[in-house]
Amino acid sequence: MKKRFVIANWKMYIESPEEAKKFISILKRKAASYEGVDAWIAPPFTILPALKGMKFGGQAVSANTGAYTGEVSADMLKEAGASFVIVGHSERRAHSTGSGQAAGDTNEDVHAQLAAAAGAGLSTVLCVGESERMPDGAHFTKIAEQLSSALDGAQSLASKLVVAYEPVWAIGKTAKDAMQPDEVEETVIFIRKTLADILGRKDALKVPILYGGSVEPENAAKLIADGGVNGFLVGHASADIDSFVEILKACRR
Ligand code: PGA
């Protein structure tokens, strides 16, 4: 797999369309020549319709339509200009996270959201990751469960799937608290093998696997060189144009 992906998860860091447009115009100018790296941006829902000229997506999606206060469906995202959506982010799953309280999504919810998003023609960025590392390797079982549950019966979606490995304990900190490249690599091999069991080897090889969790300019080069990943899902550092450009630069071929 040649292409690399760096996906910005802006969370609520960038709050206005003006701020977002300024960021995008600088990004286009500075990073236009970074061959082989695709930058995708997931702004807050309210900003999405104002943005054009790049690949934009939602940070979450509802599997429902109709009477669900405060939710946003896959068709609504599409209508607002999204071409992808993040599903199963730890800040939406049913456990508390390093940087906030989760929204309560179960593995079953994530499965339904992924199916709804794919049904609307959106690419999906499926987040998986353990809350803590366990000495007996039990965290691998958790990751395998998240993958198999989300992708159950969804084998045909492989061509529009990206998997982001995000260990919850490493999110929202600094580069020095992030996962080390050798541990990332070990987990990525495990994820690739699990995907092969679910999707078949040929399709599994096509799925980009990203790392997320305190990726900053300080650790991006080492993680991309030695972590066995196809790119990153970046939180806080993606809302700072200089940091984001440095991370993209580290991923250049
Ligand atoms: P972080 O967030 O880069 O701020 O750790 C990553 C994420 O939550 O996707």
PDB file of C-alpha atoms and ligand atoms in Angstrom:
ATOM      1  CA  MET A   1       0.000   0.000   0.000  1.00  0.00           C
ATOM      2  CA  LYS A   2       1.680   3.177  -1.167  1.00  0.00           C
ATOM      3  CA  LYS A   3      -0.606   5.971  -0.084  1.00  0.00           C
ATOM      4  CA  ARG A   4      -0.505   7.409   3.424  1.00  0.00           C
ATOM      5  CA  PHE A   5      -3.364   9.093   5.225  1.00  0.00           C
ATOM      6  CA  VAL A   6      -3.341  11.774   7.886  1.00  0.00           C
ATOM      7  CA  ILE A   7      -6.808  12.433   9.261  1.00  0.00           C
ATOM      8  CA  ALA A   8      -7.487  15.488  11.404  1.00  0.00           C
ATOM      9  CA  ASN A   9     -10.026  14.934  14.154  1.00  0.00           C
ATOM     10  CA  TRP A  10     -10.768  18.508  15.125  1.00  0.00           C
ATOM     11  CA  LYS A  11     -13.125  17.506  17.950  1.00  0.00           C
ATOM     12  CA  MET A  12     -14.345  20.924  19.206  1.00  0.00           C
ATOM     13  CA  TYR A  13     -10.966  22.644  18.920  1.00  0.00           C
ATOM     14  CA  ILE A  14     -11.831  24.664  15.806  1.00  0.00           C
ATOM     15  CA  GLU A  15     -15.134  26.359  16.432  1.00  0.00           C
ATOM     16  CA  SER A  16     -16.005  28.644  13.540  1.00  0.00           C
ATOM     17  CA  PRO A  17     -16.221  28.356   9.735  1.00  0.00           C
ATOM     18  CA  GLU A  18     -13.924  31.392   9.418  1.00  0.00           C
ATOM     19  CA  GLU A  19     -11.200  29.771  11.490  1.00  0.00           C
ATOM     20  CA  ALA A  20     -11.605  26.513   9.569  1.00  0.00           C
ATOM     21  CA  LYS A  21     -11.467  28.193   6.145  1.00  0.00           C
ATOM     22  CA  LYS A  22      -8.303  30.037   7.081  1.00  0.00           C
ATOM     23  CA  PHE A  23      -6.734  26.768   8.243  1.00  0.00           C
ATOM     24  CA  ILE A  24      -7.706  24.985   5.003  1.00  0.00           C
ATOM     25  CA  SER A  25      -6.347  27.708   2.753  1.00  0.00           C
ATOM     26  CA  ILE A  26      -2.969  27.670   4.533  1.00  0.00           C
ATOM     27  CA  LEU A  27      -2.966  23.866   4.482  1.00  0.00           C
ATOM     28  CA  LYS A  28      -3.588  23.758   0.746  1.00  0.00           C
ATOM     29  CA  ARG A  29      -0.759  26.170   0.134  1.00  0.00           C
ATOM     30  CA  LYS A  30       1.788  24.561   2.438  1.00  0.00           C
ATOM     31  CA  ALA A  31       1.091  20.872   1.918  1.00  0.00           C
ATOM     32  CA  ALA A  32       0.101  20.828  -1.755  1.00  0.00           C
ATOM     33  CA  SER A  33       3.351  19.212  -2.770  1.00  0.00           C
ATOM     34  CA  TYR A  34       3.413  16.397  -0.219  1.00  0.00           C
ATOM     35  CA  GLU A  35       3.347  13.466  -2.606  1.00  0.00           C
ATOM     36  CA  GLY A  36       1.689  10.270  -1.514  1.00  0.00           C
ATOM     37  CA  VAL A  37      -0.048  11.746   1.544  1.00  0.00           C
ATOM     38  CA  ASP A  38      -3.800  12.293   1.702  1.00  0.00           C
ATOM     39  CA  ALA A  39      -5.052  14.784   4.292  1.00  0.00           C
ATOM     40  CA  TRP A  40      -8.652  14.317   5.434  1.00  0.00           C
ATOM     41  CA  ILE A  41     -10.369  16.696   7.853  1.00  0.00           C
ATOM     42  CA  ALA A  42     -13.163  15.894  10.310  1.00  0.00           C
ATOM     43  CA  PRO A  43     -14.516  19.262  11.537  1.00  0.00           C
ATOM     44  CA  PRO A  44     -17.468  19.736  13.898  1.00  0.00           C
ATOM     45  CA  PHE A  45     -20.828  19.169  12.136  1.00  0.00           C
ATOM     46  CA  THR A  46     -21.678  22.876  12.176  1.00  0.00           C
ATOM     47  CA  ILE A  47     -18.622  23.740  10.072  1.00  0.00           C
ATOM     48  CA  LEU A  48     -18.877  20.961   7.503  1.00  0.00           C
ATOM     49  CA  PRO A  49     -21.169  22.683   4.959  1.00  0.00           C
ATOM     50  CA  ALA A  50     -18.864  25.727   4.793  1.00  0.00           C
ATOM     51  CA  LEU A  51     -15.820  23.747   3.630  1.00  0.00           C
ATOM     52  CA  LYS A  52     -14.895  22.784   0.079  1.00  0.00           C
ATOM     53  CA  GLY A  53     -12.003  21.523  -1.993  1.00  0.00           C
ATOM     54  CA  MET A  54     -10.657  18.702   0.197  1.00  0.00           C
ATOM     55  CA  LYS A  55     -11.876  15.486   1.710  1.00  0.00           C
ATOM     56  CA  PHE A  56     -14.072  16.327   4.696  1.00  0.00           C
ATOM     57  CA  GLY A  57     -15.974  14.065   7.051  1.00  0.00           C
ATOM     58  CA  GLY A  58     -18.007  13.717  10.226  1.00  0.00           C
ATOM     59  CA  GLN A  59     -16.599  12.872  13.646  1.00  0.00           C
ATOM     60  CA  ALA A  60     -19.545  10.595  14.422  1.00  0.00           C
ATOM     61  CA  VAL A  61     -22.801   9.397  12.860  1.00  0.00           C
ATOM     62  CA  SER A  62     -26.130   8.133  14.062  1.00  0.00           C
ATOM     63  CA  ALA A  63     -27.428   4.793  12.831  1.00  0.00           C
ATOM     64  CA  ASN A  64     -30.950   6.192  13.202  1.00  0.00           C
ATOM     65  CA  THR A  65     -33.228   8.544  11.347  1.00  0.00           C
ATOM     66  CA  GLY A  66     -36.237  10.442  12.616  1.00  0.00           C
ATOM     67  CA  ALA A  67     -36.972  11.165  16.269  1.00  0.00           C
ATOM     68  CA  TYR A  68     -33.467  11.211  17.801  1.00  0.00           C
ATOM     69  CA  THR A  69     -32.742  14.561  19.372  1.00  0.00           C
ATOM     70  CA  GLY A  70     -29.288  15.926  18.665  1.00  0.00           C
ATOM     71  CA  GLU A  71     -28.163  13.180  16.312  1.00  0.00           C
ATOM     72  CA  VAL A  72     -26.943  13.433  12.718  1.00  0.00           C
ATOM     73  CA  SER A  73     -27.602  10.683  10.165  1.00  0.00           C
ATOM     74  CA  ALA A  74     -25.350   9.415   7.400  1.00  0.00           C
ATOM     75  CA  ASP A  75     -27.536  10.982   4.699  1.00  0.00           C
ATOM     76  CA  MET A  76     -27.422  14.336   6.504  1.00  0.00           C
ATOM     77  CA  LEU A  77     -23.628  14.134   6.630  1.00  0.00           C
ATOM     78  CA  LYS A  78     -23.487  13.341   2.939  1.00  0.00           C
ATOM     79  CA  GLU A  79     -25.776  16.263   2.181  1.00  0.00           C
ATOM     80  CA  ALA A  80     -23.503  18.530   4.241  1.00  0.00           C
ATOM     81  CA  GLY A  81     -20.528  17.573   2.067  1.00  0.00           C
ATOM     82  CA  ALA A  82     -18.950  14.685   3.987  1.00  0.00           C
ATOM     83  CA  SER A  83     -17.232  11.891   2.130  1.00  0.00           C
ATOM     84  CA  PHE A  84     -16.203   9.917   5.217  1.00  0.00           C
ATOM     85  CA  VAL A  85     -17.063   9.527   8.863  1.00  0.00           C
ATOM     86  CA  ILE A  86     -15.230   8.403  12.005  1.00  0.00           C
ATOM     87  CA  VAL A  87     -17.049   5.622  13.861  1.00  0.00           C
ATOM     88  CA  GLY A  88     -16.273   4.062  17.235  1.00  0.00           C
ATOM     89  CA  HIS A  89     -14.034   6.833  18.527  1.00  0.00           C
ATOM     90  CA  SER A  90     -13.245   6.167  22.184  1.00  0.00           C
ATOM     91  CA  GLU A  91     -14.820   9.491  23.160  1.00  0.00           C
ATOM     92  CA  ARG A  92     -18.091   8.039  21.798  1.00  0.00           C
ATOM     93  CA  ARG A  93     -17.773   4.500  23.115  1.00  0.00           C
ATOM     94  CA  ALA A  94     -19.186   3.140  26.356  1.00  0.00           C
ATOM     95  CA  HIS A  95     -16.306   3.774  28.700  1.00  0.00           C
ATOM     96  CA  SER A  96     -14.702   6.833  30.152  1.00  0.00           C
ATOM     97  CA  THR A  97     -11.715   8.113  28.221  1.00  0.00           C
ATOM     98  CA  GLY A  98      -8.493   9.954  28.819  1.00  0.00           C
ATOM     99  CA  SER A  99      -9.897  13.224  27.580  1.00  0.00           C
ATOM    100  CA  GLY A 100     -13.557  13.138  28.521  1.00  0.00           C
ATOM    101  CA  GLN A 101     -16.628  11.029  29.199  1.00  0.00           C
ATOM    102  CA  ALA A 102     -17.797   8.802  26.374  1.00  0.00           C
ATOM    103  CA  ALA A 103     -21.195   9.066  24.695  1.00  0.00           C
ATOM    104  CA  GLY A 104     -22.011   5.438  25.454  1.00  0.00           C
ATOM    105  CA  ASP A 105     -21.797   3.631  22.103  1.00  0.00           C
ATOM    106  CA  THR A 106     -21.525  -0.147  22.370  1.00  0.00           C
ATOM    107  CA  ASN A 107     -19.868  -2.474  19.838  1.00  0.00           C
ATOM    108  CA  GLU A 108     -23.358  -3.100  18.437  1.00  0.00           C
ATOM    109  CA  ASP A 109     -23.989   0.633  18.018  1.00  0.00           C
ATOM    110  CA  VAL A 110     -20.666   1.001  16.219  1.00  0.00           C
ATOM    111  CA  HIS A 111     -21.624  -1.846  13.895  1.00  0.00           C
ATOM    112  CA  ALA A 112     -24.965  -0.175  13.086  1.00  0.00           C
ATOM    113  CA  GLN A 113     -23.295   3.216  12.532  1.00  0.00           C
ATOM    114  CA  LEU A 114     -20.725   1.711  10.192  1.00  0.00           C
ATOM    115  CA  ALA A 115     -23.442  -0.023   8.184  1.00  0.00           C
ATOM    116  CA  ALA A 116     -25.516   3.179   7.997  1.00  0.00           C
ATOM    117  CA  ALA A 117     -22.516   5.232   6.884  1.00  0.00           C
ATOM    118  CA  ALA A 118     -21.495   2.712   4.260  1.00  0.00           C
ATOM    119  CA  GLY A 119     -25.094   2.479   3.062  1.00  0.00           C
ATOM    120  CA  ALA A 120     -25.013   6.216   2.382  1.00  0.00           C
ATOM    121  CA  GLY A 121     -21.791   5.801   0.391  1.00  0.00           C
ATOM    122  CA  LEU A 122     -19.449   7.278   2.997  1.00  0.00           C
ATOM    123  CA  SER A 123     -15.967   5.894   3.682  1.00  0.00           C
ATOM    124  CA  THR A 124     -15.607   4.834   7.297  1.00  0.00           C
ATOM    125  CA  VAL A 125     -12.739   5.341   9.713  1.00  0.00           C
ATOM    126  CA  LEU A 126     -13.271   2.645  12.326  1.00  0.00           C
ATOM    127  CA  CYS A 127     -11.513   3.330  15.649  1.00  0.00           C
ATOM    128  CA  VAL A 128     -10.486   0.463  17.878  1.00  0.00           C
ATOM    129  CA  GLY A 129      -8.249   0.359  20.928  1.00  0.00           C
ATOM    130  CA  GLU A 130      -7.914  -0.806  24.485  1.00  0.00           C
ATOM    131  CA  SER A 131      -8.445   1.324  27.592  1.00  0.00           C
ATOM    132  CA  GLU A 132      -5.339  -0.135  29.182  1.00  0.00           C
ATOM    133  CA  ARG A 133      -2.592  -2.585  28.287  1.00  0.00           C
ATOM    134  CA  MET A 134      -2.917  -5.829  30.165  1.00  0.00           C
ATOM    135  CA  PRO A 135       0.128  -7.922  31.049  1.00  0.00           C
ATOM    136  CA  ASP A 136      -1.446 -11.158  29.780  1.00  0.00           C
ATOM    137  CA  GLY A 137      -2.233  -9.572  26.393  1.00  0.00           C
ATOM    138  CA  ALA A 138      -5.990  -9.514  27.101  1.00  0.00           C
ATOM    139  CA  HIS A 139      -6.188  -6.137  25.358  1.00  0.00           C
ATOM    140  CA  PHE A 140      -5.684  -7.956  22.045  1.00  0.00           C
ATOM    141  CA  THR A 141      -8.917  -9.873  22.667  1.00  0.00           C
ATOM    142  CA  LYS A 142     -10.708  -6.578  23.180  1.00  0.00           C
ATOM    143  CA  ILE A 143      -9.379  -5.164  19.914  1.00  0.00           C
ATOM    144  CA  ALA A 144     -10.346  -8.345  18.039  1.00  0.00           C
ATOM    145  CA  GLU A 145     -13.874  -8.123  19.485  1.00  0.00           C
ATOM    146  CA  GLN A 146     -14.224  -4.497  18.419  1.00  0.00           C
ATOM    147  CA  LEU A 147     -13.142  -5.363  14.880  1.00  0.00           C
ATOM    148  CA  SER A 148     -15.206  -8.489  14.429  1.00  0.00           C
ATOM    149  CA  SER A 149     -18.309  -6.940  15.915  1.00  0.00           C
ATOM    150  CA  ALA A 150     -18.074  -3.739  13.833  1.00  0.00           C
ATOM    151  CA  LEU A 151     -17.361  -5.618  10.605  1.00  0.00           C
ATOM    152  CA  ASP A 152     -19.746  -8.522  11.122  1.00  0.00           C
ATOM    153  CA  GLY A 153     -21.510  -9.068   7.798  1.00  0.00           C
ATOM    154  CA  ALA A 154     -19.848  -5.951   6.410  1.00  0.00           C
ATOM    155  CA  GLN A 155     -17.165  -7.711   4.381  1.00  0.00           C
ATOM    156  CA  SER A 156     -18.209  -5.917   1.208  1.00  0.00           C
ATOM    157  CA  LEU A 157     -17.311  -2.566   2.772  1.00  0.00           C
ATOM    158  CA  ALA A 158     -13.584  -3.262   2.836  1.00  0.00           C
ATOM    159  CA  SER A 159     -12.804  -1.016  -0.112  1.00  0.00           C
ATOM    160  CA  LYS A 160     -14.057   2.079   1.750  1.00  0.00           C
ATOM    161  CA  LEU A 161     -12.686   1.191   5.160  1.00  0.00           C
ATOM    162  CA  VAL A 162      -9.860   2.716   7.170  1.00  0.00           C
ATOM    163  CA  VAL A 163      -8.987   1.333  10.619  1.00  0.00           C
ATOM    164  CA  ALA A 164      -7.524   3.639  13.258  1.00  0.00           C
ATOM    165  CA  TYR A 165      -5.787   1.994  16.198  1.00  0.00           C
ATOM    166  CA  GLU A 166      -6.234   4.344  19.136  1.00  0.00           C
ATOM    167  CA  PRO A 167      -5.141   3.081  22.546  1.00  0.00           C
ATOM    168  CA  VAL A 168      -7.409   5.078  24.849  1.00  0.00           C
ATOM    169  CA  TRP A 169      -4.689   5.546  27.479  1.00  0.00           C
ATOM    170  CA  ALA A 170      -2.487   7.373  24.960  1.00  0.00           C
ATOM    171  CA  ILE A 171      -5.069   9.911  23.726  1.00  0.00           C
ATOM    172  CA  GLY A 172      -4.933  13.602  24.547  1.00  0.00           C
ATOM    173  CA  LYS A 173      -1.458  13.633  26.064  1.00  0.00           C
ATOM    174  CA  THR A 174       1.910  14.584  24.602  1.00  0.00           C
ATOM    175  CA  ALA A 175       4.320  12.791  22.286  1.00  0.00           C
ATOM    176  CA  LYS A 176       6.304  11.424  25.214  1.00  0.00           C
ATOM    177  CA  ASP A 177       3.210   9.647  26.589  1.00  0.00           C
ATOM    178  CA  ALA A 178       2.216   8.224  23.186  1.00  0.00           C
ATOM    179  CA  MET A 179       2.727   4.608  22.299  1.00  0.00           C
ATOM    180  CA  GLN A 180       6.212   3.577  21.213  1.00  0.00           C
ATOM    181  CA  PRO A 181       6.736   2.527  17.571  1.00  0.00           C
ATOM    182  CA  ASP A 182       7.579  -1.117  18.393  1.00  0.00           C
ATOM    183  CA  GLU A 183       4.368  -1.550  20.410  1.00  0.00           C
ATOM    184  CA  VAL A 184       2.371   0.132  17.645  1.00  0.00           C
ATOM    185  CA  GLU A 185       3.926  -2.193  15.093  1.00  0.00           C
ATOM    186  CA  GLU A 186       3.080  -5.288  17.122  1.00  0.00           C
ATOM    187  CA  THR A 187      -0.545  -4.202  17.438  1.00  0.00           C
ATOM    188  CA  VAL A 188      -0.826  -3.255  13.768  1.00  0.00           C
ATOM    189  CA  ILE A 189       0.346  -6.756  12.803  1.00  0.00           C
ATOM    190  CA  PHE A 190      -2.327  -8.175  15.092  1.00  0.00           C
ATOM    191  CA  ILE A 191      -5.004  -5.907  13.576  1.00  0.00           C
ATOM    192  CA  ARG A 192      -3.951  -6.838  10.031  1.00  0.00           C
ATOM    193  CA  LYS A 193      -4.156 -10.531  10.905  1.00  0.00           C
ATOM    194  CA  THR A 194      -7.575 -10.110  12.511  1.00  0.00           C
ATOM    195  CA  LEU A 195      -8.788  -8.190   9.451  1.00  0.00           C
ATOM    196  CA  ALA A 196      -7.530 -11.038   7.258  1.00  0.00           C
ATOM    197  CA  ASP A 197      -9.634 -13.486   9.301  1.00  0.00           C
ATOM    198  CA  ILE A 198     -12.704 -11.278   8.881  1.00  0.00           C
ATOM    199  CA  LEU A 199     -12.320  -9.891   5.351  1.00  0.00           C
ATOM    200  CA  GLY A 200      -9.983 -12.365   3.696  1.00  0.00           C
ATOM    201  CA  ARG A 201      -6.302 -11.709   3.154  1.00  0.00           C
ATOM    202  CA  LYS A 202      -6.594  -9.888  -0.161  1.00  0.00           C
ATOM    203  CA  ASP A 203      -9.099  -7.309   1.080  1.00  0.00           C
ATOM    204  CA  ALA A 204      -7.394  -6.949   4.469  1.00  0.00           C
ATOM    205  CA  LEU A 205      -4.188  -5.883   2.774  1.00  0.00           C
ATOM    206  CA  LYS A 206      -6.003  -2.968   1.138  1.00  0.00           C
ATOM    207  CA  VAL A 207      -7.299  -1.473   4.395  1.00  0.00           C
ATOM    208  CA  PRO A 208      -5.141   1.416   5.637  1.00  0.00           C
ATOM    209  CA  ILE A 209      -4.299   1.066   9.335  1.00  0.00           C
ATOM    210  CA  LEU A 210      -3.586   4.327  11.128  1.00  0.00           C
ATOM    211  CA  TYR A 211      -2.313   5.089  14.610  1.00  0.00           C
ATOM    212  CA  GLY A 212      -3.898   7.735  16.824  1.00  0.00           C
ATOM    213  CA  GLY A 213      -3.061   8.889  20.337  1.00  0.00           C
ATOM    214  CA  SER A 214      -0.870  11.912  20.991  1.00  0.00           C
ATOM    215  CA  VAL A 215       0.686  12.087  17.540  1.00  0.00           C
ATOM    216  CA  GLU A 216       2.677  15.308  17.400  1.00  0.00           C
ATOM    217  CA  PRO A 217       5.489  16.626  15.159  1.00  0.00           C
ATOM    218  CA  GLU A 218       7.927  15.221  17.764  1.00  0.00           C
ATOM    219  CA  ASN A 219       6.976  11.562  17.304  1.00  0.00           C
ATOM    220  CA  ALA A 220       5.360  11.389  13.837  1.00  0.00           C
ATOM    221  CA  ALA A 221       8.524  10.577  11.873  1.00  0.00           C
ATOM    222  CA  LYS A 222       9.563   7.731  14.157  1.00  0.00           C
ATOM    223  CA  LEU A 223       6.046   6.289  14.302  1.00  0.00           C
ATOM    224  CA  ILE A 224       5.640   6.305  10.519  1.00  0.00           C
ATOM    225  CA  ALA A 225       9.119   4.855   9.964  1.00  0.00           C
ATOM    226  CA  ASP A 226       8.975   2.081  12.582  1.00  0.00           C
ATOM    227  CA  GLY A 227       5.319   1.671  13.575  1.00  0.00           C
ATOM    228  CA  GLY A 228       4.160  -0.215  10.480  1.00  0.00           C
ATOM    229  CA  VAL A 229       1.233   2.191  10.001  1.00  0.00           C
ATOM    230  CA  ASN A 230      -0.218   3.793   6.873  1.00  0.00           C
ATOM    231  CA  GLY A 231      -0.685   7.142   8.596  1.00  0.00           C
ATOM    232  CA  PHE A 232      -2.312   8.825  11.567  1.00  0.00           C
ATOM    233  CA  LEU A 233      -5.554   9.980  13.113  1.00  0.00           C
ATOM    234  CA  VAL A 234      -4.555  13.196  14.851  1.00  0.00           C
ATOM    235  CA  GLY A 235      -6.478  15.032  17.574  1.00  0.00           C
ATOM    236  CA  HIS A 236      -5.089  18.103  19.340  1.00  0.00           C
ATOM    237  CA  ALA A 237      -2.075  18.551  17.040  1.00  0.00           C
ATOM    238  CA  SER A 238      -4.382  18.637  13.995  1.00  0.00           C
ATOM    239  CA  ALA A 239      -5.955  21.894  15.091  1.00  0.00           C
ATOM    240  CA  ASP A 240      -2.643  23.726  14.966  1.00  0.00           C
ATOM    241  CA  ILE A 241      -1.708  24.405  11.340  1.00  0.00           C
ATOM    242  CA  ASP A 242       2.059  24.302  11.893  1.00  0.00           C
ATOM    243  CA  SER A 243       1.922  21.025  13.820  1.00  0.00           C
ATOM    244  CA  PHE A 244      -0.435  19.447  11.305  1.00  0.00           C
ATOM    245  CA  VAL A 245       1.777  20.432   8.379  1.00  0.00           C
ATOM    246  CA  GLU A 246       4.833  19.003  10.190  1.00  0.00           C
ATOM    247  CA  ILE A 247       3.000  15.698  10.688  1.00  0.00           C
ATOM    248  CA  LEU A 248       2.040  15.605   6.997  1.00  0.00           C
ATOM    249  CA  LYS A 249       5.641  16.351   6.108  1.00  0.00           C
ATOM    250  CA  ALA A 250       6.834  13.416   8.230  1.00  0.00           C
ATOM    251  CA  CYS A 251       4.574  11.140   6.169  1.00  0.00           C
ATOM    252  CA  ARG A 252       5.901  12.223   2.779  1.00  0.00           C
ATOM    253  CA  ARG A 253       7.388   9.500   0.611  1.00  0.00           C
TER     254      ARG A 253
HETATM  255  P1  PGA B   1      -4.948  13.194  20.322  1.00  0.00           P
HETATM  256  O1  PGA B   1      -6.362  12.583  19.914  1.00  0.00           O
HETATM  257  O2  PGA B   1      -4.113  13.254  19.079  1.00  0.00           O
HETATM  258  O3  PGA B   1      -5.275  14.519  20.910  1.00  0.00           O
HETATM  259  O4  PGA B   1      -4.348  12.249  21.320  1.00  0.00           O
HETATM  260  C1  PGA B   1      -6.441  11.530  19.003  1.00  0.00           C
HETATM  261  C2  PGA B   1      -7.877  11.151  18.825  1.00  0.00           C
HETATM  262  O5  PGA B   1      -8.637  11.199  19.812  1.00  0.00           O
HETATM  263  O6  PGA B   1      -8.312  10.817  17.713  1.00  0.00           O
END
